Amino acid sequence: MGAAAAAAGHTMPWPVLVVGALITAGAALAPDLDHKAATISRAFGPVSKALCEIVDKLSFAVYKATRKPGDPRRTGGHRTLTHTWLWAVLIGGGASLLAITAGRWGVLAILFVHLVLAVEGLLWRAARVSSDVLVWLLGATSAWMLAGILDQPGNGADWLFTAPGQEYLWLGLPIVLGALVHDIGDALTVSGCPILWPIPLGRKRWYPIGPPKAMRFRAGSWVELKVLMPVFMLLGGVGGASALNLI
């Protein structure tokens, strides 16, 4: 995203790059809020557990109400509503709306949630042996400091959207990107991912998009950890350098 913006003449200030990368990393965990064993469902204690129950039931209800004859019967909502392009856009749009209507506290809330998720996702071994309170404190202090840096003139509060009152409108973009990255990753696994819902494909509305079965792998397999993760990290580094006009 940063490289594309730089190519279009909107060079990304380094604080925006850092914050955007962290938000994307956190948002990439968000679609699994429909699964009680997922990292995001445990990240905020009873609050996220209760939200997981609501999202799972909502996803299952939407699936039952919109399935076509070719869609299989299900007993839960995992990998349905929250794993679609529409959900990604709605969540990102909601975050942008919160940022421009709730002011600084809205921005801090968005940063806090996604920084906690980023810590849980990127440093999960360390996070697992630490108390949740320590991770929350790290997220809160980091959110406060990063918001202060972004607020400085030229550091990116008004990046991409420069009209008065549109500060931090861009915060929704890395959230959309993170959710879509998660969905694309799931599409590469054995089960595929219904990214295109509600667009019907044949007799299915929840068609599991993915490559040919011979090219798929199981989630958490060596292909994901030894091949895809290094490749995506390299691509992220190149994209970040391009966003800053370093290459």
mmCIF file of C-alpha atoms in Angstrom:
data_model
loop_
_atom_site.group_PDB
_atom_site.id
_atom_site.type_symbol
_atom_site.label_atom_id
_atom_site.label_comp_id
_atom_site.label_asym_id
_atom_site.label_seq_id
_atom_site.Cartn_x
_atom_site.Cartn_y
_atom_site.Cartn_z
ATOM 1 C CA MET A 1 0.000 0.000 0.000
ATOM 2 C CA GLY A 2 2.817 2.409 0.887
ATOM 3 C CA ALA A 3 4.658 1.685 -2.343
ATOM 4 C CA ALA A 4 1.500 2.310 -4.382
ATOM 5 C CA ALA A 5 0.856 5.564 -2.520
ATOM 6 C CA ALA A 6 4.433 6.722 -3.108
ATOM 7 C CA ALA A 7 4.112 5.911 -6.820
ATOM 8 C CA ALA A 8 0.964 8.068 -6.881
ATOM 9 C CA GLY A 9 2.833 10.996 -5.339
ATOM 10 C CA HIS A 10 1.833 10.477 -1.683
ATOM 11 C CA THR A 11 5.135 9.598 -0.019
ATOM 12 C CA MET A 12 4.531 8.040 3.362
ATOM 13 C CA PRO A 13 6.162 9.731 6.395
ATOM 14 C CA TRP A 14 8.102 7.235 8.491
ATOM 15 C CA PRO A 15 5.671 7.406 11.478
ATOM 16 C CA VAL A 16 2.804 6.464 9.140
ATOM 17 C CA LEU A 17 4.846 3.549 7.811
ATOM 18 C CA VAL A 18 5.600 2.273 11.314
ATOM 19 C CA VAL A 19 2.052 2.703 12.601
ATOM 20 C CA GLY A 20 0.544 1.321 9.397
ATOM 21 C CA ALA A 21 2.740 -1.782 9.544
ATOM 22 C CA LEU A 22 1.828 -2.420 13.191
ATOM 23 C CA ILE A 23 -1.891 -1.901 12.557
ATOM 24 C CA THR A 24 -1.749 -4.234 9.548
ATOM 25 C CA ALA A 25 -0.033 -6.889 11.665
ATOM 26 C CA GLY A 26 -2.704 -6.574 14.339
ATOM 27 C CA ALA A 27 -5.598 -6.431 11.891
ATOM 28 C CA ALA A 28 -4.348 -9.613 10.241
ATOM 29 C CA LEU A 29 -5.477 -11.487 13.370
ATOM 30 C CA ALA A 30 -8.923 -9.893 13.507
ATOM 31 C CA PRO A 31 -10.863 -12.180 11.109
ATOM 32 C CA ASP A 32 -10.374 -15.088 13.523
ATOM 33 C CA LEU A 33 -12.580 -13.369 16.099
ATOM 34 C CA ASP A 34 -15.146 -15.991 15.077
ATOM 35 C CA HIS A 35 -13.043 -18.769 16.667
ATOM 36 C CA LYS A 36 -12.808 -19.113 20.449
ATOM 37 C CA ALA A 37 -9.296 -20.612 20.341
ATOM 38 C CA ALA A 38 -7.845 -17.786 18.229
ATOM 39 C CA THR A 39 -5.303 -15.310 19.598
ATOM 40 C CA ILE A 40 -7.647 -12.342 19.216
ATOM 41 C CA SER A 41 -10.398 -14.114 21.151
ATOM 42 C CA ARG A 42 -8.063 -14.400 24.159
ATOM 43 C CA ALA A 43 -6.173 -11.106 23.780
ATOM 44 C CA PHE A 44 -8.526 -8.902 25.830
ATOM 45 C CA GLY A 45 -9.769 -11.349 28.432
ATOM 46 C CA PRO A 46 -13.528 -11.636 29.069
ATOM 47 C CA VAL A 47 -14.280 -8.757 26.666
ATOM 48 C CA SER A 48 -12.816 -10.459 23.603
ATOM 49 C CA LYS A 49 -14.213 -13.854 24.653
ATOM 50 C CA ALA A 50 -17.727 -12.406 24.852
ATOM 51 C CA LEU A 51 -17.245 -10.586 21.542
ATOM 52 C CA CYS A 52 -16.084 -13.845 19.980
ATOM 53 C CA GLU A 53 -19.324 -15.541 20.994
ATOM 54 C CA ILE A 54 -21.361 -12.713 19.459
ATOM 55 C CA VAL A 55 -19.370 -12.664 16.207
ATOM 56 C CA ASP A 56 -19.521 -16.443 15.853
ATOM 57 C CA LYS A 57 -23.307 -16.476 16.288
ATOM 58 C CA LEU A 58 -23.713 -13.518 13.929
ATOM 59 C CA SER A 59 -21.520 -15.149 11.284
ATOM 60 C CA PHE A 60 -23.403 -18.435 11.548
ATOM 61 C CA ALA A 61 -26.760 -16.662 11.280
ATOM 62 C CA VAL A 62 -25.637 -14.765 8.167
ATOM 63 C CA TYR A 63 -24.313 -17.984 6.658
ATOM 64 C CA LYS A 64 -27.605 -19.823 7.186
ATOM 65 C CA ALA A 65 -29.641 -16.912 5.871
ATOM 66 C CA THR A 66 -27.612 -16.470 2.673
ATOM 67 C CA ARG A 67 -26.348 -19.943 1.747
ATOM 68 C CA LYS A 68 -27.240 -21.411 -1.633
ATOM 69 C CA PRO A 69 -27.996 -25.083 -2.395
ATOM 70 C CA GLY A 70 -24.345 -25.816 -3.152
ATOM 71 C CA ASP A 71 -23.046 -24.470 0.155
ATOM 72 C CA PRO A 72 -22.480 -27.176 2.795
ATOM 73 C CA ARG A 73 -24.272 -27.252 6.121
ATOM 74 C CA ARG A 74 -22.270 -25.893 9.035
ATOM 75 C CA THR A 75 -22.438 -25.916 12.825
ATOM 76 C CA GLY A 76 -20.522 -22.682 13.454
ATOM 77 C CA GLY A 77 -19.503 -19.413 11.893
ATOM 78 C CA HIS A 78 -15.719 -19.819 11.595
ATOM 79 C CA ARG A 79 -14.295 -18.732 8.233
ATOM 80 C CA THR A 80 -17.521 -17.212 7.001
ATOM 81 C CA LEU A 81 -18.582 -13.570 7.458
ATOM 82 C CA THR A 82 -15.344 -12.239 9.002
ATOM 83 C CA HIS A 83 -13.313 -13.789 6.181
ATOM 84 C CA THR A 84 -14.867 -11.762 3.360
ATOM 85 C CA TRP A 85 -13.883 -8.581 1.506
ATOM 86 C CA LEU A 86 -17.099 -6.919 2.658
ATOM 87 C CA TRP A 87 -16.281 -7.455 6.333
ATOM 88 C CA ALA A 88 -12.765 -6.068 5.788
ATOM 89 C CA VAL A 89 -14.147 -2.923 4.167
ATOM 90 C CA LEU A 90 -16.815 -2.438 6.856
ATOM 91 C CA ILE A 91 -14.332 -2.823 9.717
ATOM 92 C CA GLY A 92 -11.827 -0.505 8.065
ATOM 93 C CA GLY A 93 -14.514 2.057 7.262
ATOM 94 C CA GLY A 94 -15.803 1.889 10.813
ATOM 95 C CA ALA A 95 -12.316 2.529 12.176
ATOM 96 C CA SER A 96 -11.862 5.553 9.900
ATOM 97 C CA LEU A 97 -15.232 6.924 10.995
ATOM 98 C CA LEU A 98 -14.280 6.442 14.645
ATOM 99 C CA ALA A 99 -10.960 8.199 14.099
ATOM 100 C CA ILE A 100 -12.498 11.355 12.606
ATOM 101 C CA THR A 101 -15.531 11.556 14.881
ATOM 102 C CA ALA A 102 -14.122 10.545 18.278
ATOM 103 C CA GLY A 103 -10.909 12.548 17.979
ATOM 104 C CA ARG A 104 -7.791 11.620 19.904
ATOM 105 C CA TRP A 105 -9.480 9.020 22.096
ATOM 106 C CA GLY A 106 -10.819 7.225 19.050
ATOM 107 C CA VAL A 107 -7.349 7.183 17.525
ATOM 108 C CA LEU A 108 -5.855 5.895 20.778
ATOM 109 C CA ALA A 109 -8.461 3.130 20.974
ATOM 110 C CA ILE A 110 -7.689 1.982 17.422
ATOM 111 C CA LEU A 111 -3.944 2.040 18.071
ATOM 112 C CA PHE A 112 -4.262 0.255 21.419
ATOM 113 C CA VAL A 113 -6.334 -2.631 20.075
ATOM 114 C CA HIS A 114 -4.123 -3.232 17.061
ATOM 115 C CA LEU A 115 -0.829 -2.793 18.904
ATOM 116 C CA VAL A 116 -1.887 -5.388 21.478
ATOM 117 C CA LEU A 117 -2.808 -7.745 18.643
ATOM 118 C CA ALA A 118 0.492 -7.016 16.892
ATOM 119 C CA VAL A 119 2.422 -7.918 20.045
ATOM 120 C CA GLU A 120 0.357 -11.087 20.449
ATOM 121 C CA GLY A 121 0.909 -12.038 16.808
ATOM 122 C CA LEU A 122 4.530 -11.035 16.235
ATOM 123 C CA LEU A 123 5.892 -11.867 19.702
ATOM 124 C CA TRP A 124 3.468 -14.615 20.637
ATOM 125 C CA ARG A 125 5.997 -16.730 22.561
ATOM 126 C CA ALA A 126 6.970 -13.806 24.779
ATOM 127 C CA ALA A 127 3.359 -12.679 25.081
ATOM 128 C CA ARG A 128 2.227 -16.119 26.192
ATOM 129 C CA VAL A 129 4.640 -16.172 29.153
ATOM 130 C CA SER A 130 3.766 -12.590 30.143
ATOM 131 C CA SER A 131 0.591 -11.493 31.888
ATOM 132 C CA ASP A 132 -2.158 -9.971 29.787
ATOM 133 C CA VAL A 133 -1.893 -6.789 31.859
ATOM 134 C CA LEU A 134 1.741 -6.293 30.808
ATOM 135 C CA VAL A 135 0.826 -6.683 27.139
ATOM 136 C CA TRP A 136 -2.060 -4.212 27.576
ATOM 137 C CA LEU A 137 0.269 -1.712 29.286
ATOM 138 C CA LEU A 138 2.755 -2.058 26.449
ATOM 139 C CA GLY A 139 -0.036 -1.487 23.934
ATOM 140 C CA ALA A 140 -1.389 1.537 25.809
ATOM 141 C CA THR A 141 1.972 3.262 26.286
ATOM 142 C CA SER A 142 2.995 2.555 22.678
ATOM 143 C CA ALA A 143 -0.334 3.895 21.398
ATOM 144 C CA TRP A 144 0.081 7.092 23.423
ATOM 145 C CA MET A 145 3.638 7.675 22.194
ATOM 146 C CA LEU A 146 2.885 6.911 18.545
ATOM 147 C CA ALA A 147 -0.183 9.162 18.560
ATOM 148 C CA GLY A 148 1.971 11.951 19.970
ATOM 149 C CA ILE A 149 4.542 11.458 17.217
ATOM 150 C CA LEU A 150 1.883 11.402 14.488
ATOM 151 C CA ASP A 151 0.370 14.621 15.830
ATOM 152 C CA GLN A 152 3.592 16.523 15.145
ATOM 153 C CA PRO A 153 3.458 18.648 11.948
ATOM 154 C CA GLY A 154 4.574 16.692 8.898
ATOM 155 C CA ASN A 155 4.509 13.321 10.666
ATOM 156 C CA GLY A 156 1.384 12.026 8.991
ATOM 157 C CA ALA A 157 -1.821 12.727 10.912
ATOM 158 C CA ASP A 158 -3.189 14.203 7.687
ATOM 159 C CA TRP A 159 -1.391 11.851 5.294
ATOM 160 C CA LEU A 160 -3.343 11.079 2.115
ATOM 161 C CA PHE A 161 -6.465 12.929 3.315
ATOM 162 C CA THR A 162 -5.572 16.585 3.823
ATOM 163 C CA ALA A 163 -8.906 18.401 4.172
ATOM 164 C CA PRO A 164 -9.708 19.880 7.607
ATOM 165 C CA GLY A 165 -11.347 17.282 9.852
ATOM 166 C CA GLN A 166 -9.936 14.335 7.890
ATOM 167 C CA GLU A 167 -6.940 13.714 10.141
ATOM 168 C CA TYR A 168 -6.393 9.989 10.686
ATOM 169 C CA LEU A 169 -8.966 9.049 8.070
ATOM 170 C CA TRP A 170 -6.228 6.789 6.634
ATOM 171 C CA LEU A 171 -6.215 4.560 9.733
ATOM 172 C CA GLY A 172 -8.858 2.328 8.177
ATOM 173 C CA LEU A 173 -6.658 1.439 5.193
ATOM 174 C CA PRO A 174 -4.107 -0.776 7.012
ATOM 175 C CA ILE A 175 -7.027 -2.461 8.806
ATOM 176 C CA VAL A 176 -8.605 -3.404 5.471
ATOM 177 C CA LEU A 177 -5.203 -4.540 4.196
ATOM 178 C CA GLY A 178 -4.509 -6.682 7.267
ATOM 179 C CA ALA A 179 -7.880 -8.424 7.049
ATOM 180 C CA LEU A 180 -7.443 -9.127 3.333
ATOM 181 C CA VAL A 181 -3.928 -10.476 3.887
ATOM 182 C CA HIS A 182 -5.380 -12.879 6.453
ATOM 183 C CA ASP A 183 -8.101 -13.948 4.015
ATOM 184 C CA ILE A 184 -5.627 -14.495 1.180
ATOM 185 C CA GLY A 185 -3.440 -16.547 3.491
ATOM 186 C CA ASP A 186 -6.419 -18.697 4.468
ATOM 187 C CA ALA A 187 -7.294 -19.095 0.783
ATOM 188 C CA LEU A 188 -3.942 -20.849 0.296
ATOM 189 C CA THR A 189 -4.816 -23.493 2.878
ATOM 190 C CA VAL A 190 -6.710 -26.739 2.384
ATOM 191 C CA SER A 191 -10.100 -25.236 3.307
ATOM 192 C CA GLY A 192 -9.904 -22.146 1.107
ATOM 193 C CA CYS A 193 -11.652 -18.889 2.043
ATOM 194 C CA PRO A 194 -14.990 -17.323 0.930
ATOM 195 C CA ILE A 195 -13.399 -13.927 0.258
ATOM 196 C CA LEU A 196 -15.853 -12.962 -2.498
ATOM 197 C CA TRP A 197 -19.086 -13.307 -0.469
ATOM 198 C CA PRO A 198 -21.813 -12.199 -1.118
ATOM 199 C CA ILE A 199 -20.986 -12.601 -4.827
ATOM 200 C CA PRO A 200 -22.347 -16.025 -5.887
ATOM 201 C CA LEU A 201 -20.248 -18.465 -7.882
ATOM 202 C CA GLY A 202 -22.323 -21.219 -9.473
ATOM 203 C CA ARG A 203 -24.445 -22.969 -6.869
ATOM 204 C CA LYS A 204 -22.475 -21.469 -3.992
ATOM 205 C CA ARG A 205 -22.525 -18.054 -2.353
ATOM 206 C CA TRP A 206 -19.790 -19.004 0.119
ATOM 207 C CA TYR A 207 -17.381 -20.396 -2.478
ATOM 208 C CA PRO A 208 -14.006 -21.266 -0.858
ATOM 209 C CA ILE A 209 -11.567 -19.372 -3.074
ATOM 210 C CA GLY A 210 -8.106 -20.902 -3.415
ATOM 211 C CA PRO A 211 -5.452 -22.241 -5.788
ATOM 212 C CA PRO A 212 -5.562 -25.803 -7.188
ATOM 213 C CA LYS A 213 -5.677 -28.345 -4.360
ATOM 214 C CA ALA A 214 -2.171 -29.598 -5.150
ATOM 215 C CA MET A 215 -0.824 -26.137 -4.264
ATOM 216 C CA ARG A 216 -2.619 -25.809 -0.923
ATOM 217 C CA PHE A 217 -1.207 -26.541 2.527
ATOM 218 C CA ARG A 218 -2.427 -26.918 6.082
ATOM 219 C CA ALA A 219 -2.408 -23.892 8.380
ATOM 220 C CA GLY A 220 0.729 -23.843 10.528
ATOM 221 C CA SER A 221 2.621 -26.239 8.256
ATOM 222 C CA TRP A 222 6.290 -25.875 7.286
ATOM 223 C CA VAL A 223 5.280 -24.224 4.018
ATOM 224 C CA GLU A 224 3.708 -21.348 5.921
ATOM 225 C CA LEU A 225 6.519 -20.989 8.462
ATOM 226 C CA LYS A 226 9.587 -21.719 6.316
ATOM 227 C CA VAL A 227 8.569 -20.373 2.912
ATOM 228 C CA LEU A 228 5.675 -17.924 2.960
ATOM 229 C CA MET A 229 6.635 -16.047 6.122
ATOM 230 C CA PRO A 230 10.181 -15.161 4.924
ATOM 231 C CA VAL A 231 8.852 -14.245 1.466
ATOM 232 C CA PHE A 232 6.181 -11.920 2.901
ATOM 233 C CA MET A 233 8.712 -10.346 5.287
ATOM 234 C CA LEU A 234 11.027 -9.644 2.361
ATOM 235 C CA LEU A 235 8.187 -8.176 0.310
ATOM 236 C CA GLY A 236 7.154 -6.051 3.289
ATOM 237 C CA GLY A 237 10.687 -4.685 3.633
ATOM 238 C CA VAL A 238 10.871 -3.828 -0.053
ATOM 239 C CA GLY A 239 7.445 -2.215 0.089
ATOM 240 C CA GLY A 240 8.420 -0.166 3.143
ATOM 241 C CA ALA A 241 11.578 1.090 1.465
ATOM 242 C CA SER A 242 9.537 2.024 -1.616
ATOM 243 C CA ALA A 243 6.974 3.848 0.531
ATOM 244 C CA LEU A 244 9.766 6.037 1.937
ATOM 245 C CA ASN A 245 11.223 6.591 -1.566
ATOM 246 C CA LEU A 246 14.451 4.871 -0.522
ATOM 247 C CA ILE A 247 14.415 2.659 -3.607
#
